[in-house]
């Protein structure tokens, strides 16, 4: 009966790939989408990025999973239908959907275009929507989303490369802007060179910063400097290198989602420096206070961005040619991709070619 409910809950047939349990294994899934409401945009999904958080969610590592789960919140598509009161989009427009599909619209955060911090916002997948049904993400053929939560993809930005910007891009762009780390001439560190880290390097360079990649993997040095354009590389396990770089950075974006020491990172900051955490580390980190006191340093967090800022970010990316490095895959490769992602074996973001590889099965 459960599968029947997903298929007939809403009037519009949909098809995607879903996980049924904490194994995280994805397989074909028939379900349904709501009709296009007066403020809704319906889209055909063309591409969907695979975010590291998809992996955590699929395996319920953050403890809030709802199954069956259709992941995907880096969604790019083309508008197929608009509701009667939609003002911003028309059929044929290239659009994106990021991490959220609804918020309360009235709290202080929402009023300030910070829907990402709305206490009752609704995530694009694995959440309860305002009508009580479960949200399903972009590993699917179609979506129906309120126009407020839809982003316009600017001309000149390849659609496959645009997808990861809707989560990875805004996740690093927002703290760079908010914490004033977007000024030319600053020295910024980026910890971890994965999906988030490599985009952080590109945005920081586009803002005119000197960028140092900080990593535990010596083999990342050539990639960081030659491929991504970083200015220098620090091996965090090398005490001499870390010592030589003490108090040299204005800010650090830490993208690592595993437990790792942050004392040495605080040591890299100048006085008034900011260490901003954007990786979803599931367990508490150790934070000694004295290194913060000695230099009025800040350890902060940041989570994606509001819709207005997400549009600003993607427009900036198009203007400054900030494009994630991607590996485009077919949907039937998705479970292998997840295994590779768990081992950090991707340069640097998987993007599923939904339009050409997701075919409904009987």
Coordinates of C-alpha atoms in Angstrom, one line a residue:
X1 CA 0.0 0.0 0.0
X2 CA 2.9 2.4 0.8
X3 CA 4.1 2.5 -2.8
X4 CA 0.5 3.1 -3.9
X5 CA 0.3 6.2 -1.7
X6 CA 3.4 7.7 -3.2
X7 CA 2.1 7.1 -6.7
X8 CA -1.4 8.5 -6.2
X9 CA -1.0 11.1 -3.5
X10 CA -0.8 13.8 -6.1
X11 CA -2.3 14.0 -9.6
X12 CA 1.0 14.3 -11.6
X13 CA 2.9 11.1 -12.3
X14 CA 6.7 11.4 -11.5
X15 CA 9.6 9.0 -11.7
X16 CA 13.0 9.0 -9.9
X17 CA 15.4 7.0 -7.9
X18 CA 14.9 6.5 -4.2
X19 CA 16.4 4.9 -1.1
X20 CA 14.1 2.8 1.0
X21 CA 16.2 2.4 4.1
X22 CA 19.5 3.3 5.8
X23 CA 21.5 1.1 3.4
X24 CA 21.2 4.2 1.2
X25 CA 20.9 2.0 -1.9
X26 CA 19.0 3.9 -4.7
X27 CA 16.7 2.2 -7.2
X28 CA 13.8 3.2 -9.6
X29 CA 10.8 4.7 -7.9
X30 CA 7.3 5.8 -9.2
X31 CA 5.7 8.6 -7.2
X32 CA 3.7 11.7 -7.9
X33 CA 4.0 15.5 -7.8
X34 CA 1.3 18.1 -7.1
X35 CA -0.5 20.0 -9.8
X36 CA 1.0 23.4 -10.7
X37 CA -0.6 25.9 -8.2
X38 CA -1.1 29.5 -9.1
X39 CA 2.3 30.5 -7.8
X40 CA 4.1 27.3 -8.8
X41 CA 6.6 26.6 -11.5
X42 CA 6.8 23.1 -13.0
X43 CA 10.1 22.0 -14.5
X44 CA 11.6 19.1 -16.4
X45 CA 14.8 18.2 -14.6
X46 CA 17.9 18.2 -16.8
X47 CA 20.7 17.8 -14.3
X48 CA 21.1 17.2 -10.6
X49 CA 24.3 17.5 -8.6
X50 CA 25.2 14.9 -6.0
X51 CA 26.0 16.7 -2.7
X52 CA 27.9 15.1 0.2
X53 CA 24.9 15.8 2.3
X54 CA 22.9 13.4 0.1
X55 CA 25.2 10.7 1.3
X56 CA 24.7 11.6 5.0
X57 CA 20.9 11.8 4.4
X58 CA 20.6 8.5 2.5
X59 CA 22.3 6.7 5.4
X60 CA 20.5 8.7 8.1
X61 CA 23.8 9.8 9.6
X62 CA 22.1 13.0 10.8
X63 CA 19.2 11.1 12.3
X64 CA 16.4 12.9 10.5
X65 CA 15.8 10.7 7.4
X66 CA 12.4 9.9 6.0
X67 CA 12.1 7.0 3.6
X68 CA 11.5 6.4 0.8
X69 CA 13.9 9.3 0.0
X70 CA 14.5 10.8 -3.5
X71 CA 17.6 13.0 -2.9
X72 CA 18.9 15.9 -4.8
X73 CA 19.0 19.7 -4.1
X74 CA 21.3 20.9 -6.9
X75 CA 18.6 20.8 -9.6
X76 CA 18.7 22.5 -13.0
X77 CA 15.9 22.2 -15.5
X78 CA 13.6 23.9 -18.0
X79 CA 10.2 25.4 -17.1
X80 CA 7.3 23.3 -18.6
X81 CA 4.3 25.1 -17.0
X82 CA 3.7 28.1 -14.8
X83 CA 0.7 29.0 -12.5
X84 CA -1.6 31.8 -13.3
X85 CA 0.0 34.2 -10.7
X86 CA 3.7 33.4 -11.5
X87 CA 5.5 36.7 -12.4
X88 CA 9.2 35.8 -12.8
X89 CA 9.3 32.8 -15.1
X90 CA 7.8 31.5 -18.3
X91 CA 7.7 28.2 -20.2
X92 CA 11.2 27.5 -21.7
X93 CA 13.2 29.4 -19.0
X94 CA 16.3 27.6 -17.7
X95 CA 16.0 27.5 -13.9
X96 CA 17.4 25.9 -10.8
X97 CA 16.2 24.7 -7.4
X98 CA 18.5 24.5 -4.4
X99 CA 18.1 23.3 -0.9
X100 CA 14.7 24.7 0.1
X101 CA 11.3 24.7 -1.4
X102 CA 9.3 26.7 1.2
X103 CA 9.6 28.8 4.3
X104 CA 7.2 30.7 6.6
X105 CA 7.8 34.0 4.7
X106 CA 7.0 36.1 7.8
X107 CA 9.7 35.6 10.4
X108 CA 12.6 38.0 10.8
X109 CA 14.9 35.7 8.8
X110 CA 12.4 35.4 5.9
X111 CA 11.8 39.2 5.9
X112 CA 15.5 39.7 5.6
X113 CA 15.9 37.3 2.7
X114 CA 17.4 34.7 4.9
X115 CA 15.0 31.9 4.3
X116 CA 17.9 29.5 4.9
X117 CA 17.6 30.4 8.7
X118 CA 13.8 30.2 8.9
X119 CA 13.0 27.8 11.7
X120 CA 10.2 26.2 9.7
X121 CA 11.7 26.2 6.2
X122 CA 11.1 23.0 4.2
X123 CA 14.0 21.2 2.6
X124 CA 13.9 20.1 -1.0
X125 CA 13.8 16.4 -0.1
X126 CA 13.3 14.3 3.0
X127 CA 11.0 16.9 4.7
X128 CA 7.3 17.4 5.4
X129 CA 5.8 20.0 3.1
X130 CA 3.1 22.4 4.3
X131 CA 0.4 20.2 2.9
X132 CA 1.7 17.3 5.0
X133 CA 3.3 15.3 2.2
X134 CA 6.9 14.4 1.9
X135 CA 9.3 16.4 -0.4
X136 CA 11.2 14.5 -3.1
X137 CA 14.3 15.9 -4.7
X138 CA 16.0 16.2 -8.0
X139 CA 17.0 12.6 -8.7
X140 CA 13.7 12.7 -10.6
X141 CA 12.2 13.6 -14.0
X142 CA 10.2 16.7 -12.8
X143 CA 9.5 19.1 -9.9
X144 CA 6.8 21.6 -8.9
X145 CA 8.1 24.4 -6.8
X146 CA 6.8 27.8 -5.7
X147 CA 8.4 30.5 -7.9
X148 CA 9.9 32.2 -4.8
X149 CA 12.3 29.2 -4.4
X150 CA 13.3 29.0 -8.1
X151 CA 16.6 30.5 -9.3
X152 CA 17.1 31.8 -12.9
X153 CA 20.2 30.2 -14.6
X154 CA 22.0 33.1 -16.4
X155 CA 23.0 32.8 -20.1
X156 CA 26.5 31.6 -20.6
X157 CA 26.6 29.3 -17.6
X158 CA 26.6 25.6 -18.7
X159 CA 23.6 23.9 -17.2
X160 CA 25.5 20.8 -16.0
X161 CA 28.1 23.0 -14.2
X162 CA 25.5 25.3 -12.8
X163 CA 23.9 22.5 -10.8
X164 CA 26.5 22.3 -7.9
X165 CA 26.4 26.1 -7.5
X166 CA 22.9 25.7 -6.0
X167 CA 24.3 24.1 -2.9
X168 CA 28.1 23.9 -2.9
X169 CA 28.3 27.4 -4.5
X170 CA 26.1 29.3 -2.2
X171 CA 27.4 27.4 0.8
X172 CA 30.9 29.0 0.3
X173 CA 29.8 32.2 -1.3
X174 CA 27.5 33.3 1.5
X175 CA 30.2 33.2 4.3
X176 CA 32.8 34.9 2.1
X177 CA 30.3 37.8 1.6
X178 CA 28.9 37.9 5.1
X179 CA 32.2 37.9 6.9
X180 CA 33.8 40.4 4.7
X181 CA 36.2 37.9 3.1
X182 CA 35.2 39.1 -0.4
X183 CA 37.7 41.9 -0.6
X184 CA 40.7 41.9 -3.0
X185 CA 44.1 41.4 -1.3
X186 CA 42.9 39.3 1.6
X187 CA 44.7 36.0 2.4
X188 CA 42.2 33.1 2.7
X189 CA 42.6 29.5 3.6
X190 CA 40.3 26.7 2.3
X191 CA 40.3 23.5 4.3
X192 CA 39.5 20.4 2.3
X193 CA 39.5 20.2 -1.5
X194 CA 36.2 18.4 -2.3
X195 CA 32.9 19.6 -3.8
X196 CA 32.7 22.6 -1.5
X197 CA 36.4 23.4 -1.2
X198 CA 37.2 23.6 -4.8
X199 CA 34.3 26.0 -5.4
X200 CA 35.5 28.1 -2.4
X201 CA 38.9 28.4 -4.1
X202 CA 37.3 29.6 -7.3
X203 CA 35.1 32.2 -5.6
X204 CA 37.9 33.5 -3.4
X205 CA 40.1 33.9 -6.4
X206 CA 37.3 35.7 -8.3
X207 CA 37.0 38.1 -5.3
X208 CA 40.7 38.8 -5.7
X209 CA 42.0 37.0 -2.7
X210 CA 45.3 35.1 -2.2
X211 CA 44.2 31.5 -1.6
X212 CA 45.9 28.8 0.3
X213 CA 44.5 25.2 0.3
X214 CA 44.9 23.3 3.6
X215 CA 44.7 19.6 3.2
X216 CA 45.8 16.3 4.8
X217 CA 46.5 14.9 1.3
X218 CA 49.9 15.8 -0.2
X219 CA 48.7 14.6 -3.6
X220 CA 46.2 17.5 -3.7
X221 CA 49.0 20.1 -4.1
X222 CA 49.2 20.0 -7.9
X223 CA 45.4 20.0 -8.3
X224 CA 45.1 23.0 -5.9
X225 CA 47.6 25.1 -7.6
X226 CA 47.7 24.0 -11.3
X227 CA 44.1 23.1 -11.9
X228 CA 42.1 25.3 -9.4
X229 CA 44.5 28.3 -9.4
X230 CA 45.3 28.4 -5.6
X231 CA 48.4 30.4 -4.7
X232 CA 49.8 28.0 -2.2
X233 CA 49.3 24.7 -0.4
X234 CA 49.6 23.7 3.2
X235 CA 49.9 20.1 4.3
X236 CA 48.1 20.2 7.7
X237 CA 50.0 17.2 9.0
X238 CA 53.4 18.9 8.4
X239 CA 54.2 20.8 11.6
X240 CA 56.9 22.9 10.0
X241 CA 54.7 24.1 7.2
X242 CA 51.9 24.9 9.6
X243 CA 54.3 26.8 12.0
X244 CA 55.6 28.9 9.1
X245 CA 52.1 29.9 8.1
X246 CA 51.0 30.9 11.7
X247 CA 49.0 34.1 11.9
X248 CA 49.1 34.7 8.1
X249 CA 45.4 34.4 7.1
X250 CA 42.5 36.8 7.3
X251 CA 39.9 34.0 7.1
X252 CA 39.5 30.3 6.6
X253 CA 36.6 28.4 5.1
X254 CA 36.5 24.9 6.6
X255 CA 34.6 22.5 4.3
X256 CA 35.5 19.2 6.0
X257 CA 32.6 17.1 7.2
X258 CA 34.7 14.6 9.3
X259 CA 35.9 15.2 12.8
X260 CA 39.3 17.0 12.6
X261 CA 41.4 19.3 14.8
X262 CA 40.7 23.0 14.5
X263 CA 43.2 24.4 17.0
X264 CA 46.0 24.5 14.4
X265 CA 43.6 26.3 12.0
X266 CA 42.9 29.0 14.6
X267 CA 46.6 29.4 14.8
X268 CA 46.8 30.2 11.1
X269 CA 44.6 33.2 11.6
X270 CA 45.7 36.8 12.1
X271 CA 44.2 38.8 14.9
X272 CA 40.5 39.3 14.2
X273 CA 40.6 36.4 11.8
X274 CA 37.6 34.2 11.2
X275 CA 37.3 30.5 10.9
X276 CA 34.0 29.6 9.2
X277 CA 32.7 26.1 9.4
X278 CA 30.5 25.0 6.5
X279 CA 31.0 21.2 6.6
X280 CA 28.3 19.3 8.5
X281 CA 30.4 17.5 11.1
X282 CA 28.1 15.1 13.0
X283 CA 30.2 14.9 16.2
X284 CA 31.4 17.8 18.4
X285 CA 34.8 19.3 17.7
X286 CA 37.3 20.3 20.4
X287 CA 37.4 24.1 20.8
X288 CA 39.9 25.5 23.3
X289 CA 39.2 29.1 24.2
X290 CA 42.7 30.6 24.8
X291 CA 43.7 30.6 21.1
X292 CA 40.5 32.7 20.4
X293 CA 41.2 35.1 23.2
X294 CA 44.7 35.8 21.9
X295 CA 43.8 37.7 18.8
X296 CA 40.0 38.2 19.1
X297 CA 39.4 35.4 16.7
X298 CA 36.1 34.0 15.6
X299 CA 34.9 30.5 15.0
X300 CA 31.6 30.8 13.1
X301 CA 29.2 28.7 11.1
X302 CA 27.2 29.3 7.9
X303 CA 24.5 27.3 6.2
X304 CA 23.7 27.8 2.4
X305 CA 22.1 31.2 1.7
X306 CA 18.7 32.9 1.1
X307 CA 17.1 33.0 -2.3
X308 CA 18.1 36.6 -3.1
X309 CA 21.8 35.8 -2.3
X310 CA 21.7 32.5 -4.2
X311 CA 20.6 34.4 -7.4
X312 CA 23.3 37.0 -6.7
X313 CA 25.9 34.2 -6.4
X314 CA 24.9 32.4 -9.6
X315 CA 24.9 35.7 -11.5
X316 CA 28.4 36.4 -10.1
X317 CA 29.5 32.9 -11.2
X318 CA 28.3 33.5 -14.7
X319 CA 30.0 36.9 -14.9
X320 CA 33.3 35.7 -13.5
X321 CA 33.3 32.3 -15.1
X322 CA 33.2 30.4 -11.8
X323 CA 32.4 26.9 -12.9
X324 CA 32.6 23.8 -10.6
X325 CA 34.7 20.9 -11.9
X326 CA 32.2 18.1 -12.6
X327 CA 32.0 14.5 -13.6
X328 CA 28.7 13.9 -15.5
X329 CA 27.2 10.4 -14.9
X330 CA 24.1 8.4 -15.8
X331 CA 21.5 7.7 -13.2
X332 CA 22.2 4.0 -13.2
X333 CA 25.8 4.8 -12.0
X334 CA 24.5 6.6 -8.9
X335 CA 25.2 3.9 -6.3
X336 CA 28.8 3.5 -7.6
X337 CA 29.1 7.3 -7.5
X338 CA 28.0 7.3 -3.8
X339 CA 30.7 4.7 -3.0
X340 CA 33.3 6.8 -4.7
X341 CA 32.0 10.0 -3.0
X342 CA 32.4 8.3 0.4
X343 CA 36.1 7.7 -0.5
X344 CA 36.5 11.3 -1.9
X345 CA 37.2 9.8 -5.3
X346 CA 35.7 12.5 -7.4
X347 CA 37.1 15.6 -9.1
X348 CA 35.1 17.4 -7.7
X349 CA 31.3 17.0 -8.0
X350 CA 29.2 14.3 -9.6
X351 CA 26.3 15.6 -11.7
X352 CA 23.6 13.2 -12.9
X353 CA 22.5 13.7 -16.5
X354 CA 18.8 13.2 -15.7
X355 CA 17.3 14.2 -19.0
X356 CA 19.3 11.7 -21.1
X357 CA 19.6 8.7 -18.6
X358 CA 16.5 8.7 -16.3
X359 CA 14.0 6.4 -18.2
X360 CA 10.8 5.2 -16.6
X361 CA 10.6 1.5 -16.1
X362 CA 7.4 -0.4 -16.2

